[in-house]
Coordinates of C-alpha atoms in Angstrom, one line a residue:
Chain A
D107 CA 28.9 -5.6 -25.2
Q108 CA 29.7 -8.2 -27.9
V109 CA 27.6 -10.5 -29.9
L110 CA 29.2 -13.9 -30.3
H111 CA 28.3 -16.4 -33.1
I112 CA 28.6 -20.1 -32.2
V113 CA 27.5 -23.3 -34.0
P114 CA 27.4 -26.0 -31.3
E115 CA 28.7 -29.3 -32.6
T116 CA 27.6 -31.8 -30.1
F117 CA 24.7 -32.2 -27.7
Q118 CA 27.1 -31.8 -24.9
Q119 CA 28.1 -28.4 -26.2
V120 CA 24.4 -27.4 -26.6
Q121 CA 23.9 -28.2 -22.9
L122 CA 26.9 -26.2 -21.9
L123 CA 25.7 -23.2 -23.8
Q124 CA 22.2 -23.5 -22.4
H125 CA 23.6 -23.6 -19.0
L126 CA 25.8 -20.6 -19.7
C127 CA 22.8 -18.6 -21.1
N128 CA 20.6 -19.4 -18.2
S129 CA 23.1 -18.8 -15.4
L130 CA 24.4 -15.5 -16.8
L131 CA 21.0 -14.5 -18.1
L132 CA 22.6 -13.7 -21.5
D133 CA 20.6 -11.9 -24.1
L134 CA 19.9 -14.5 -26.8
W135 CA 19.5 -12.9 -30.2
K136 CA 19.1 -16.3 -32.0
P137 CA 17.3 -18.5 -31.2
L138 CA 14.9 -16.8 -28.8
L139 CA 15.1 -19.2 -26.0
P140 CA 17.9 -21.4 -24.6
E141 CA 15.8 -24.5 -25.0
D142 CA 15.8 -23.9 -28.8
I143 CA 19.5 -24.0 -29.1
G144 CA 20.4 -27.0 -31.3
A145 CA 23.5 -28.7 -32.6
G146 CA 24.5 -27.5 -36.0
E147 CA 22.3 -24.4 -35.6
D148 CA 23.4 -20.8 -35.4
L149 CA 23.6 -19.3 -32.0
H150 CA 23.9 -15.5 -31.5
M151 CA 24.3 -14.3 -28.0
R152 CA 25.0 -10.9 -26.6
V153 CA 27.4 -10.8 -23.8
P154 CA 27.6 -7.7 -21.5
A155 CA 31.0 -6.1 -21.6
P156 CA 32.1 -7.0 -18.1
L157 CA 31.5 -10.7 -18.8
V158 CA 33.0 -11.0 -22.3
Q159 CA 36.4 -12.2 -21.2
D160 CA 35.0 -14.8 -18.8
V161 CA 32.6 -16.1 -21.3
K162 CA 35.4 -16.4 -24.0
D163 CA 37.6 -18.2 -21.5
N164 CA 34.8 -20.6 -20.7
L165 CA 34.2 -21.4 -24.4
D166 CA 37.9 -21.9 -24.9
Q167 CA 38.1 -24.2 -22.0
H168 CA 35.4 -26.3 -23.4
M169 CA 36.8 -26.2 -26.9
I170 CA 33.7 -24.5 -28.3
S171 CA 34.7 -22.3 -31.2
Y172 CA 33.1 -18.9 -31.7
S173 CA 33.4 -15.8 -33.7
V174 CA 32.6 -12.2 -32.8
L175 CA 29.7 -11.1 -34.8
I176 CA 29.5 -7.7 -33.4
P177 CA 32.5 -6.3 -31.5
D178 CA 30.8 -3.3 -30.0
V179 CA 27.0 -3.3 -29.8
Q180 CA 26.7 0.3 -28.5
E181 CA 28.7 1.6 -31.4
L182 CA 26.4 -0.1 -33.8
V183 CA 23.3 1.2 -32.0
D184 CA 24.7 4.7 -32.1
Q185 CA 25.5 4.5 -35.7
S186 CA 22.2 3.1 -36.8
M187 CA 20.0 5.6 -35.1
P188 CA 19.7 9.3 -35.0
R189 CA 21.7 10.4 -32.0
E190 CA 19.3 10.4 -29.1
R191 CA 20.4 10.9 -25.6
S192 CA 20.8 7.5 -24.1
S193 CA 19.2 6.2 -20.9
P194 CA 17.9 9.3 -19.2
R195 CA 15.5 9.9 -22.1
Q196 CA 13.6 6.8 -21.3
V197 CA 11.5 8.3 -18.6
P198 CA 9.9 11.7 -18.7
E199 CA 12.4 14.4 -17.7
G200 CA 11.7 16.2 -14.6
Y201 CA 8.8 14.1 -13.4
D202 CA 9.0 14.0 -9.6
Y203 CA 8.2 10.5 -8.5
T204 CA 8.6 11.5 -4.8
Q205 CA 5.5 13.7 -4.9
Y206 CA 1.8 13.0 -5.2
H207 CA 0.4 14.0 -8.6
P208 CA -3.2 15.0 -9.5
M209 CA -4.9 13.0 -12.3
E210 CA -4.2 15.6 -15.0
E211 CA -0.5 15.1 -14.5
I212 CA -0.8 11.3 -14.4
Y213 CA -2.6 11.3 -17.7
Q214 CA 0.2 13.4 -19.2
W215 CA 2.8 11.1 -17.6
M216 CA 1.3 8.1 -19.2
T217 CA 1.4 9.7 -22.7
E218 CA 5.0 10.7 -22.2
I219 CA 6.0 7.3 -20.9
Q220 CA 4.6 5.7 -24.0
N221 CA 6.3 8.2 -26.3
S222 CA 9.7 8.0 -24.8
N223 CA 9.6 4.2 -24.4
S224 CA 7.6 3.2 -27.4
E225 CA 9.7 0.1 -28.1
L226 CA 8.4 -1.4 -24.8
V227 CA 5.3 0.5 -23.7
T228 CA 1.9 0.8 -25.2
Q229 CA -1.1 2.6 -23.6
H230 CA -4.4 0.9 -23.9
Y231 CA -7.9 2.1 -23.4
L232 CA -10.0 0.2 -20.9
G233 CA -13.3 2.1 -20.7
N234 CA -14.8 5.2 -19.2
T235 CA -15.6 6.1 -15.6
V236 CA -19.0 7.2 -14.3
E237 CA -18.0 10.8 -15.0
D238 CA -16.9 9.8 -18.4
R239 CA -13.2 10.0 -18.0
P240 CA -11.0 7.5 -20.0
M241 CA -9.3 4.7 -18.1
Y242 CA -5.9 3.6 -19.5
Y243 CA -3.5 0.9 -18.6
L244 CA 0.2 0.6 -19.7
Q245 CA 1.4 -2.6 -21.3
I246 CA 5.1 -3.2 -20.9
S247 CA 6.1 -5.9 -23.3
K248 CA 9.3 -6.9 -25.0
P249 CA 8.6 -7.5 -28.6
S250 CA 8.5 -11.3 -29.3
D251 CA 6.9 -13.9 -31.4
K252 CA 5.4 -15.8 -28.6
T253 CA 2.5 -14.9 -26.3
K254 CA 3.8 -14.3 -22.8
K255 CA 2.2 -14.7 -19.5
I256 CA 0.9 -11.5 -17.9
I257 CA 1.2 -9.9 -14.6
W258 CA -1.5 -7.4 -13.9
M259 CA -1.2 -4.6 -11.3
D260 CA -3.8 -2.0 -10.5
C261 CA -3.5 0.9 -8.1
G262 CA -6.0 3.3 -6.6
I263 CA -9.2 1.3 -6.5
H264 CA -9.9 3.4 -3.4
A265 CA -9.5 7.1 -3.9
R266 CA -7.9 8.1 -0.6
E267 CA -5.0 5.6 -0.9
W268 CA -2.7 8.0 -2.6
I269 CA 0.5 6.0 -2.0
A270 CA -0.9 3.3 -4.3
P271 CA -1.0 5.2 -7.6
A272 CA 2.3 6.8 -6.5
F273 CA 3.7 3.2 -6.3
C274 CA 2.4 2.2 -9.7
Q275 CA 4.1 5.2 -11.3
W276 CA 7.3 4.5 -9.4
F277 CA 7.2 0.8 -10.5
V278 CA 6.9 1.7 -14.2
K279 CA 9.8 4.2 -13.9
E280 CA 12.0 1.6 -12.2
I281 CA 11.3 -1.1 -14.9
L282 CA 11.9 1.3 -17.8
Q283 CA 15.0 2.8 -16.3
N284 CA 16.6 -0.5 -15.5
Y285 CA 15.4 -3.2 -17.9
K286 CA 18.4 -2.9 -20.1
S287 CA 21.0 -2.9 -17.4
D288 CA 19.4 -5.2 -14.8
P289 CA 19.5 -8.8 -15.9
K290 CA 16.7 -9.8 -13.5
I291 CA 14.3 -7.3 -15.0
S292 CA 15.5 -8.1 -18.5
G293 CA 15.2 -11.8 -17.8
F294 CA 11.6 -11.7 -16.6
L295 CA 10.5 -9.4 -19.4
N296 CA 11.7 -12.0 -21.8
N297 CA 8.9 -14.2 -20.5
L298 CA 6.3 -11.9 -19.0
D299 CA 4.3 -8.9 -20.0
L300 CA 3.3 -6.3 -17.4
Y301 CA -0.1 -4.6 -17.5
I302 CA -0.2 -1.6 -15.1
L303 CA -3.3 0.4 -14.3
P304 CA -2.0 3.5 -12.4
V305 CA -5.4 4.8 -11.2
L306 CA -8.5 2.6 -11.3
N307 CA -10.9 4.9 -9.5
I308 CA -10.1 8.1 -11.4
D309 CA -13.3 10.0 -10.5
G310 CA -12.8 9.2 -6.8
Y311 CA -9.1 10.1 -6.9
I312 CA -9.9 13.5 -8.4
Y313 CA -12.6 14.0 -5.8
S314 CA -10.1 13.2 -3.0
W315 CA -7.8 16.0 -4.4
E316 CA -10.5 18.5 -4.8
K317 CA -13.2 18.0 -2.3
D318 CA -12.7 15.3 0.3
R319 CA -9.2 13.8 1.0
L320 CA -10.6 10.8 2.7
W321 CA -13.1 9.7 0.0
R322 CA -13.0 6.1 -0.9
K323 CA -15.6 5.1 -3.4
N324 CA -16.3 6.0 -7.0
R325 CA -18.7 8.9 -7.8
S326 CA -21.7 7.1 -9.1
P327 CA -24.9 8.9 -8.3
Y328 CA -27.7 7.0 -6.6
M329 CA -31.1 8.0 -5.2
N330 CA -31.6 10.8 -7.7
G331 CA -28.2 12.3 -7.0
T332 CA -28.7 12.5 -3.3
C333 CA -26.1 9.9 -2.6
Y334 CA -22.8 9.1 -4.3
G335 CA -20.4 6.3 -4.6
T336 CA -20.0 2.5 -4.8
D337 CA -17.0 0.8 -3.1
L338 CA -15.4 -0.6 -6.2
N339 CA -13.7 -3.3 -4.1
R340 CA -17.1 -4.6 -3.1
N341 CA -18.5 -4.5 -6.6
F342 CA -16.8 -7.4 -8.2
N343 CA -18.6 -10.7 -8.9
S344 CA -17.1 -12.7 -6.1
S345 CA -19.9 -13.7 -3.8
W346 CA -21.2 -10.2 -4.4
G347 CA -23.3 -8.7 -1.6
S348 CA -22.9 -11.5 0.8
V349 CA -20.7 -10.2 3.6
G350 CA -18.9 -7.1 4.8
V351 CA -21.0 -4.8 2.6
S352 CA -23.8 -2.4 2.8
Y353 CA -26.8 -2.1 0.5
N354 CA -27.2 1.4 1.4
C355 CA -25.6 4.1 -0.8
S356 CA -24.7 6.3 2.1
S357 CA -22.4 3.6 3.4
I358 CA -18.7 3.7 2.5
I359 CA -18.8 0.0 1.7
F360 CA -21.9 0.2 -0.5
C361 CA -21.5 -2.7 -2.9
G362 CA -23.5 -1.1 -5.8
S363 CA -26.7 -2.1 -7.3
G364 CA -25.4 -5.4 -8.6
P365 CA -22.1 -7.2 -9.4
E366 CA -20.1 -5.1 -11.8
S367 CA -22.8 -2.4 -11.7
E368 CA -20.0 0.3 -12.0
P369 CA -18.4 1.1 -15.3
E370 CA -14.9 1.1 -13.7
T371 CA -15.5 -2.5 -12.4
K372 CA -16.9 -3.6 -15.7
A373 CA -14.0 -2.2 -17.7
V374 CA -11.4 -4.0 -15.6
A375 CA -13.3 -7.2 -15.3
Q376 CA -13.9 -7.4 -19.1
L377 CA -10.2 -7.1 -19.9
I378 CA -9.1 -9.5 -17.2
E379 CA -11.8 -12.0 -18.2
K380 CA -10.6 -11.9 -21.8
K381 CA -7.0 -12.5 -20.9
K382 CA -7.4 -14.7 -17.9
S383 CA -5.8 -17.8 -19.4
D384 CA -2.6 -15.8 -19.8
I385 CA -2.6 -13.9 -16.5
L386 CA -0.3 -15.5 -14.1
C387 CA -0.6 -13.0 -11.3
Y388 CA -3.1 -10.4 -10.3
L389 CA -1.9 -7.6 -7.9
T390 CA -4.0 -4.9 -6.5
I391 CA -2.4 -2.1 -4.5
H392 CA -4.0 -0.4 -1.5
S393 CA -3.1 1.3 1.7
Y394 CA -2.7 1.3 4.6
G395 CA -1.7 -1.5 7.0
Q396 CA 1.4 -3.1 5.7
Y397 CA -0.1 -6.4 4.7
I398 CA 0.2 -8.9 1.8
L399 CA -3.3 -10.4 1.7
I400 CA -4.3 -13.7 0.0
P401 CA -7.8 -14.9 -0.9
Y402 CA -10.3 -14.9 0.5
G403 CA -12.2 -12.1 2.1
Y404 CA -15.7 -13.5 1.6
T405 CA -15.0 -16.7 3.4
T406 CA -12.5 -18.2 5.8
E407 CA -12.2 -21.3 3.7
P408 CA -8.6 -21.4 2.4
A409 CA -8.0 -21.0 -1.3
S410 CA -7.1 -24.2 -3.2
N411 CA -3.4 -23.1 -3.6
S412 CA -3.2 -21.3 -0.3
E413 CA 0.1 -22.9 0.8
E414 CA 1.8 -21.8 -2.4
L415 CA 0.2 -18.4 -2.1
M416 CA 1.5 -18.0 1.4
Y417 CA 4.9 -19.3 0.5
V418 CA 5.4 -16.7 -2.2
A419 CA 3.9 -13.9 -0.1
E420 CA 6.1 -14.7 2.8
K421 CA 9.2 -14.5 0.6
A422 CA 8.0 -11.2 -0.7
A423 CA 7.4 -9.8 2.8
A424 CA 10.9 -11.0 3.8
A425 CA 12.5 -9.3 0.8
L426 CA 10.5 -6.1 1.6
T427 CA 11.6 -6.1 5.2
E428 CA 15.2 -6.4 4.2
K429 CA 15.2 -2.9 2.6
Y430 CA 14.3 -0.7 5.5
G431 CA 13.1 -3.0 8.2
T432 CA 9.4 -2.4 7.5
S433 CA 7.4 -5.3 8.6
Y434 CA 4.4 -6.7 6.7
E435 CA 1.9 -9.3 7.8
V436 CA 0.9 -12.0 5.5
G437 CA -2.4 -13.9 5.5
S438 CA -5.9 -14.1 4.2
T439 CA -8.1 -11.0 4.4
S440 CA -10.9 -12.8 6.3
L441 CA -8.5 -13.9 9.0
I442 CA -6.3 -10.8 9.3
L443 CA -8.7 -8.0 8.6
Y444 CA -12.4 -8.6 8.2
S445 CA -14.9 -10.4 6.0
N446 CA -15.7 -8.7 2.7
S447 CA -17.3 -9.9 -0.5
G448 CA -17.0 -8.5 -4.0
S449 CA -13.3 -7.8 -3.9
S450 CA -11.3 -7.7 -7.1
R451 CA -8.7 -9.9 -5.6
D452 CA -11.1 -12.7 -4.7
W453 CA -12.8 -12.4 -8.1
A454 CA -9.4 -12.7 -9.9
H455 CA -8.6 -15.9 -8.0
M456 CA -12.1 -17.3 -8.5
I457 CA -11.9 -17.0 -12.3
G458 CA -8.7 -19.0 -12.2
I459 CA -5.8 -16.6 -11.8
P460 CA -3.5 -18.6 -9.6
F461 CA -1.6 -15.8 -7.9
S462 CA -3.8 -13.1 -6.6
Y463 CA -2.7 -10.6 -3.9
T464 CA -3.7 -7.4 -2.3
F465 CA -0.9 -5.2 -1.0
E466 CA -1.7 -2.8 1.7
L467 CA 1.3 -0.4 1.7
R468 CA 2.6 1.9 4.5
D469 CA 1.9 2.8 7.2
T470 CA 0.2 1.1 10.1
G471 CA -1.9 4.0 11.2
T472 CA 0.3 6.8 12.4
H473 CA -0.4 8.7 9.2
G474 CA -2.8 6.2 7.6
F475 CA -4.2 7.4 4.3
V476 CA -2.5 10.7 4.6
L477 CA 1.0 9.4 4.2
P478 CA 3.6 12.3 3.8
A479 CA 5.3 12.5 0.5
D480 CA 8.7 12.0 2.0
Q481 CA 7.7 8.4 2.6
I482 CA 6.9 7.8 -1.1
Q483 CA 10.5 6.9 -2.0
P484 CA 11.2 4.4 0.8
T485 CA 7.8 2.8 0.5
C486 CA 8.2 2.3 -3.2
E487 CA 11.8 1.2 -3.0
E488 CA 11.0 -1.5 -0.4
T489 CA 7.9 -2.6 -2.3
M490 CA 9.9 -2.9 -5.5
Chain B
E70 CA -4.9 -19.1 21.5
L71 CA -5.0 -16.7 18.7
P72 CA -2.5 -16.2 15.8
P73 CA -1.0 -12.8 16.5
S74 CA -2.1 -11.6 13.1
H75 CA -5.7 -12.6 13.5
H76 CA -8.1 -9.7 13.6
A77 CA -9.5 -10.7 16.9
A78 CA -6.1 -10.3 18.4
T79 CA -5.1 -7.1 16.5
R80 CA -8.4 -5.4 17.3
A81 CA -8.1 -6.0 21.0
A82 CA -4.4 -5.0 20.9
A83 CA -5.2 -1.8 19.1
L84 CA -7.8 -1.0 21.8
A85 CA -5.3 -1.8 24.6
A86 CA -2.6 0.4 23.0
C87 CA -5.0 3.3 22.7
Y88 CA -6.0 3.0 26.3
L89 CA -2.4 2.7 27.5
S90 CA -1.4 5.7 25.3
Y91 CA -4.2 7.7 26.9
R92 CA -3.2 6.8 30.4
R93 CA 0.5 7.3 30.0
G94 CA 0.7 9.8 27.2
S95 CA 1.5 13.4 26.7
P96 CA 2.5 15.7 23.8
G97 CA 6.0 14.5 24.4
R98 CA 5.2 10.8 24.8
C99 CA 3.0 9.2 22.2
L100 CA 2.7 5.5 21.9
A101 CA 1.3 3.3 19.2
L102 CA 0.9 -0.4 18.6
Q103 CA 3.9 -1.9 16.8
A104 CA 3.2 -5.6 17.0
V105 CA 1.3 -8.3 18.8
R106 CA 3.5 -11.0 20.2
S107 CA 0.8 -13.2 21.5
G108 CA -2.9 -13.3 22.0
R109 CA -5.3 -15.5 23.8
R110 CA -9.1 -15.3 24.1
Q111 CA -11.2 -16.6 26.9
D112 CA -14.9 -16.8 26.7
I113 CA -16.4 -16.3 30.1
D114 CA -20.0 -17.4 30.4
G115 CA -22.4 -14.7 31.3
I116 CA -19.7 -12.1 31.4
G117 CA -18.0 -11.7 28.0
H118 CA -14.8 -12.2 26.1
K119 CA -11.5 -11.6 27.7
Y120 CA -8.3 -11.2 25.7
Y121 CA -4.8 -11.7 27.1
L122 CA -2.2 -10.0 25.0
E123 CA 1.6 -9.4 24.8
L124 CA 2.3 -6.3 22.8
V125 CA 5.1 -4.2 21.6
L126 CA 4.5 -0.5 21.5
E127 CA 6.6 2.1 19.7
D128 CA 7.1 5.8 20.2
V129 CA 5.2 7.5 17.3
V130 CA 8.0 10.0 16.8
D131 CA 10.9 7.7 17.3
K132 CA 9.8 4.3 16.0
D133 CA 13.0 2.5 17.1
S134 CA 12.1 3.3 20.7
T135 CA 9.9 0.4 21.8
V136 CA 8.4 -1.0 25.0
N137 CA 6.9 -4.3 25.8
C138 CA 3.8 -4.8 27.7
T139 CA 1.0 -7.2 28.6
A140 CA -2.6 -6.3 28.6
E141 CA -6.0 -7.8 29.4
V142 CA -9.1 -6.6 27.6
L143 CA -12.6 -7.6 28.7
H144 CA -15.5 -6.9 26.3
H145 CA -18.7 -7.1 28.2
L146 CA -21.5 -9.2 26.9
G147 CA -24.8 -7.5 26.1
N148 CA -24.6 -3.9 27.1
K149 CA -22.7 -2.2 24.4
N150 CA -22.7 1.1 26.2
I151 CA -20.1 0.0 28.7
A152 CA -16.5 0.6 27.6
P153 CA -14.3 -2.5 27.7
D154 CA -12.2 -3.1 30.8
V155 CA -8.5 -2.7 30.1
Q156 CA -5.6 -3.5 32.4
F157 CA -2.0 -3.3 31.4
T158 CA 1.5 -3.7 32.7
I159 CA 4.5 -2.0 31.1
E160 CA 7.9 -3.7 31.2
G161 CA 10.5 -1.3 32.3
E162 CA 10.3 2.4 32.4
L163 CA 8.9 4.9 30.0
K164 CA 11.3 7.6 29.1
N165 CA 11.1 10.9 30.8
T166 CA 9.5 13.6 28.6
D167 CA 9.4 16.5 31.0
E168 CA 11.5 18.7 28.8
A169 CA 9.5 18.3 25.7
D170 CA 6.2 18.6 27.6
N171 CA 7.3 21.7 29.5
M172 CA 8.6 23.4 26.3
F173 CA 5.2 22.9 24.6
Y174 CA 3.3 24.0 27.7
N175 CA 5.3 27.2 28.0
R176 CA 5.0 27.9 24.3
I177 CA 1.2 27.7 24.4
K178 CA 1.0 29.6 27.6
S179 CA 2.9 32.5 26.1
L180 CA 0.8 32.9 23.0
D181 CA -0.9 36.2 22.6
K182 CA -4.0 34.7 21.1
E183 CA -5.6 31.3 21.6
L184 CA -4.3 28.8 19.1
V185 CA -6.5 27.8 16.2
A186 CA -5.5 25.4 13.4
E187 CA -7.0 23.2 10.7
N188 CA -6.2 20.1 8.8
I189 CA -3.4 18.4 10.7
P190 CA -1.8 16.8 8.8
D191 CA -2.7 18.5 5.5
N192 CA -3.9 16.5 2.5
H193 CA -0.3 15.6 1.6
G194 CA 0.6 14.3 5.0
N195 CA 2.6 17.4 6.0
I196 CA 2.6 18.7 9.6
S197 CA 4.6 21.8 10.6
P198 CA 6.9 21.3 13.5
E199 CA 4.9 23.7 15.7
M200 CA 1.8 21.7 15.1
E201 CA 3.3 18.3 15.8
P202 CA 2.7 18.4 19.6
I203 CA -0.9 19.4 18.9
R204 CA -1.3 16.3 16.8
L205 CA 0.4 14.1 19.4
L206 CA -1.9 15.5 22.1
A207 CA -4.9 14.6 19.9
W208 CA -3.4 11.1 19.4
V209 CA -3.2 10.6 23.1
A210 CA -6.7 12.0 23.7
S211 CA -8.2 10.0 20.9
G212 CA -7.1 7.0 22.8
Y213 CA -9.7 7.7 25.3
V214 CA -12.4 8.2 22.7
I215 CA -11.4 5.0 21.0
W216 CA -11.4 3.1 24.2
Q217 CA -14.8 4.3 25.2
N218 CA -16.3 3.4 21.8
S219 CA -14.7 0.2 20.8
T220 CA -16.2 -3.2 20.4
E221 CA -14.8 -6.5 19.2
N222 CA -15.9 -5.5 15.7
T223 CA -14.2 -2.1 15.5
K224 CA -10.6 -0.9 15.0
F225 CA -10.2 2.8 15.2
Q226 CA -7.4 5.0 14.1
L227 CA -7.0 8.8 14.2
A228 CA -7.0 9.9 10.6
Q229 CA -6.8 13.7 10.7
I230 CA -7.5 16.7 12.9
K231 CA -10.0 18.8 11.0
H232 CA -10.0 21.7 13.4
V233 CA -8.6 22.6 16.8
K234 CA -9.3 25.6 18.9
Q235 CA -7.6 26.5 22.2
V236 CA -10.1 27.4 24.9
K237 CA -9.1 30.2 27.3
R238 CA -8.8 29.1 30.9
N239 CA -8.1 30.9 34.2
D240 CA -6.2 28.0 35.8
E241 CA -3.0 26.3 34.8
Y242 CA -4.5 23.8 32.5
L243 CA -4.5 23.9 28.7
E244 CA -7.8 23.2 27.1
F245 CA -8.3 22.4 23.4
D246 CA -11.5 21.8 21.5
Y247 CA -10.8 19.3 18.7
M248 CA -12.8 18.1 15.8
I249 CA -11.1 14.9 14.6
L250 CA -11.7 12.3 12.0
L251 CA -11.5 8.7 13.1
H252 CA -11.0 5.9 10.6
E253 CA -12.9 2.8 11.6
M254 CA -11.2 -0.1 9.8
V255 CA -13.9 -2.7 9.8
S256 CA -16.6 -0.5 8.3
Q257 CA -14.0 1.7 6.6
E258 CA -16.0 4.7 7.7
I259 CA -14.5 8.1 8.5
I260 CA -16.3 9.4 11.5
P261 CA -16.1 13.0 12.7
W262 CA -15.7 13.3 16.4
Q263 CA -15.7 16.2 18.8
M264 CA -13.5 16.1 21.9
T265 CA -12.6 18.5 24.6
V266 CA -9.1 17.9 25.9
L267 CA -7.5 19.1 29.1
W268 CA -3.8 18.8 29.7
H269 CA -1.1 19.8 32.2
P270 CA 2.4 18.4 32.3
Q271 CA 1.9 17.1 35.8
H272 CA -1.7 16.1 35.5
G273 CA -1.8 14.1 32.3
V274 CA -4.4 14.2 29.6
Q275 CA -8.1 14.3 30.2
V276 CA -11.0 14.2 27.8
T277 CA -13.8 16.0 29.4
R278 CA -16.3 15.8 26.6
E279 CA -16.6 13.7 23.5
S280 CA -19.3 13.3 21.0
R281 CA -19.7 11.5 17.7
Q282 CA -20.8 13.9 14.9
L283 CA -23.0 13.2 12.0
K284 CA -21.3 12.8 8.6
H285 CA -21.5 16.0 6.6

């Protein structure tokens, strides 16, 4: 890769260079954004090795003069840093993303991910669960002067949906392994931060490993410890308690003693509320069913931007199907599945996050919640 | 007319698929709902709601093998103890599964001791190849249980076999006593259910007893 130094002379040259940067997704070192390129101002752009000749030819053709600031970026990098193994060191060695992992291992994984990718990843504390376990999310963020919009994704709000946390981990690995080499990923990380919560319902997840594989709720004790668990996806403040819930703790869709009565719900809601003006997209990952669901569950009234929501979701579903032929249905929860109030997805949309989706991953019922590990890879690849 | 993805259509379709799977199924032939092509609902005064459906079913083991069918499901008004009426027509022939069925039949017949097993699949979704026909048989038989216990507000799916025990018989039939877990989509509940299943390659699957269990 080479870094070229150009000082555009005319407005026409500026436009040309902007077009070049945008169409080739070139890594701009100076200025930060194509729109800040100006006549008479220094431009430093990094051109990937395979494109160097083409770009130079292009510049020559348009009589734009340039000089080579850095003839070999990799060499410079190697020289300036203690010799670390390149790419493979970015994700924890030996972590098997095609197996399900218990919570202990996921905690360790998060620490390692942060340590081996510290230029991009920071681990943040959200709050504690009912059983006093810490909840962490990972922030994937390219260092930059400007505030970027945020995409939030949480997995495992329901304990038994193991494929969801598996997907969150896979997603993080894919981003970290490919953000340097994949211009699409690199491009959107220039403008977006990713906040990933690999397991929201930690107590429930652990319970599903140790005691009851098909547990769904959290582990909040009610009625003097004779009854456990609130359905966290009925506990958010979105028409809480109105429909598709039970007020009885023994029910699997018990909505809790009030909106955000559960510490897990509170922890997530607080953070999202604080950052809501920067959050572009809220994603919550579940299984099973193979759906991309848009608001709302608590009413059949369409969301204000439902056309746009559908459009984007349909594109996503089509892209997903392309990989292995897996078909996903798209629509609002209340029409496709059932009515339910207090869902995190409804709440996110109601507080103003424009793109709010629930993903229900594989499969359609043959295995249901107990999806075999050999489907982790294809599920994650297509969902990516 | 119902959008094919609307829950009214998909619930009726799931029910029809279960019923069909029960009537035509065996350990070698296990069918599941793949897609709803069209759905229509008719409200009949004094009788109930009737659904007209076009479905695509897939073979649980070989998902590329599909079959089209049409089905009619009538949910009776009022008395919730009557199972819905289901009629279906399959387009074309179902593939012959005699070989797989006979192989399984002979294998079980030749066991020294009655078969006993637990947790199929296990918590990680694994099923050993020997247990696969046991699961498929449960899938087919659960079609009966689901059909008998479905309403317009339920959508059942077999989640797991907790326990299965073969029952010794003097005749040619195989008998299994299953404890299964059914996942009900609308309430999200997991419901333990006992079912006694009779099977013979030439005589199809029969559920002679089924009873909903209390949650532990």
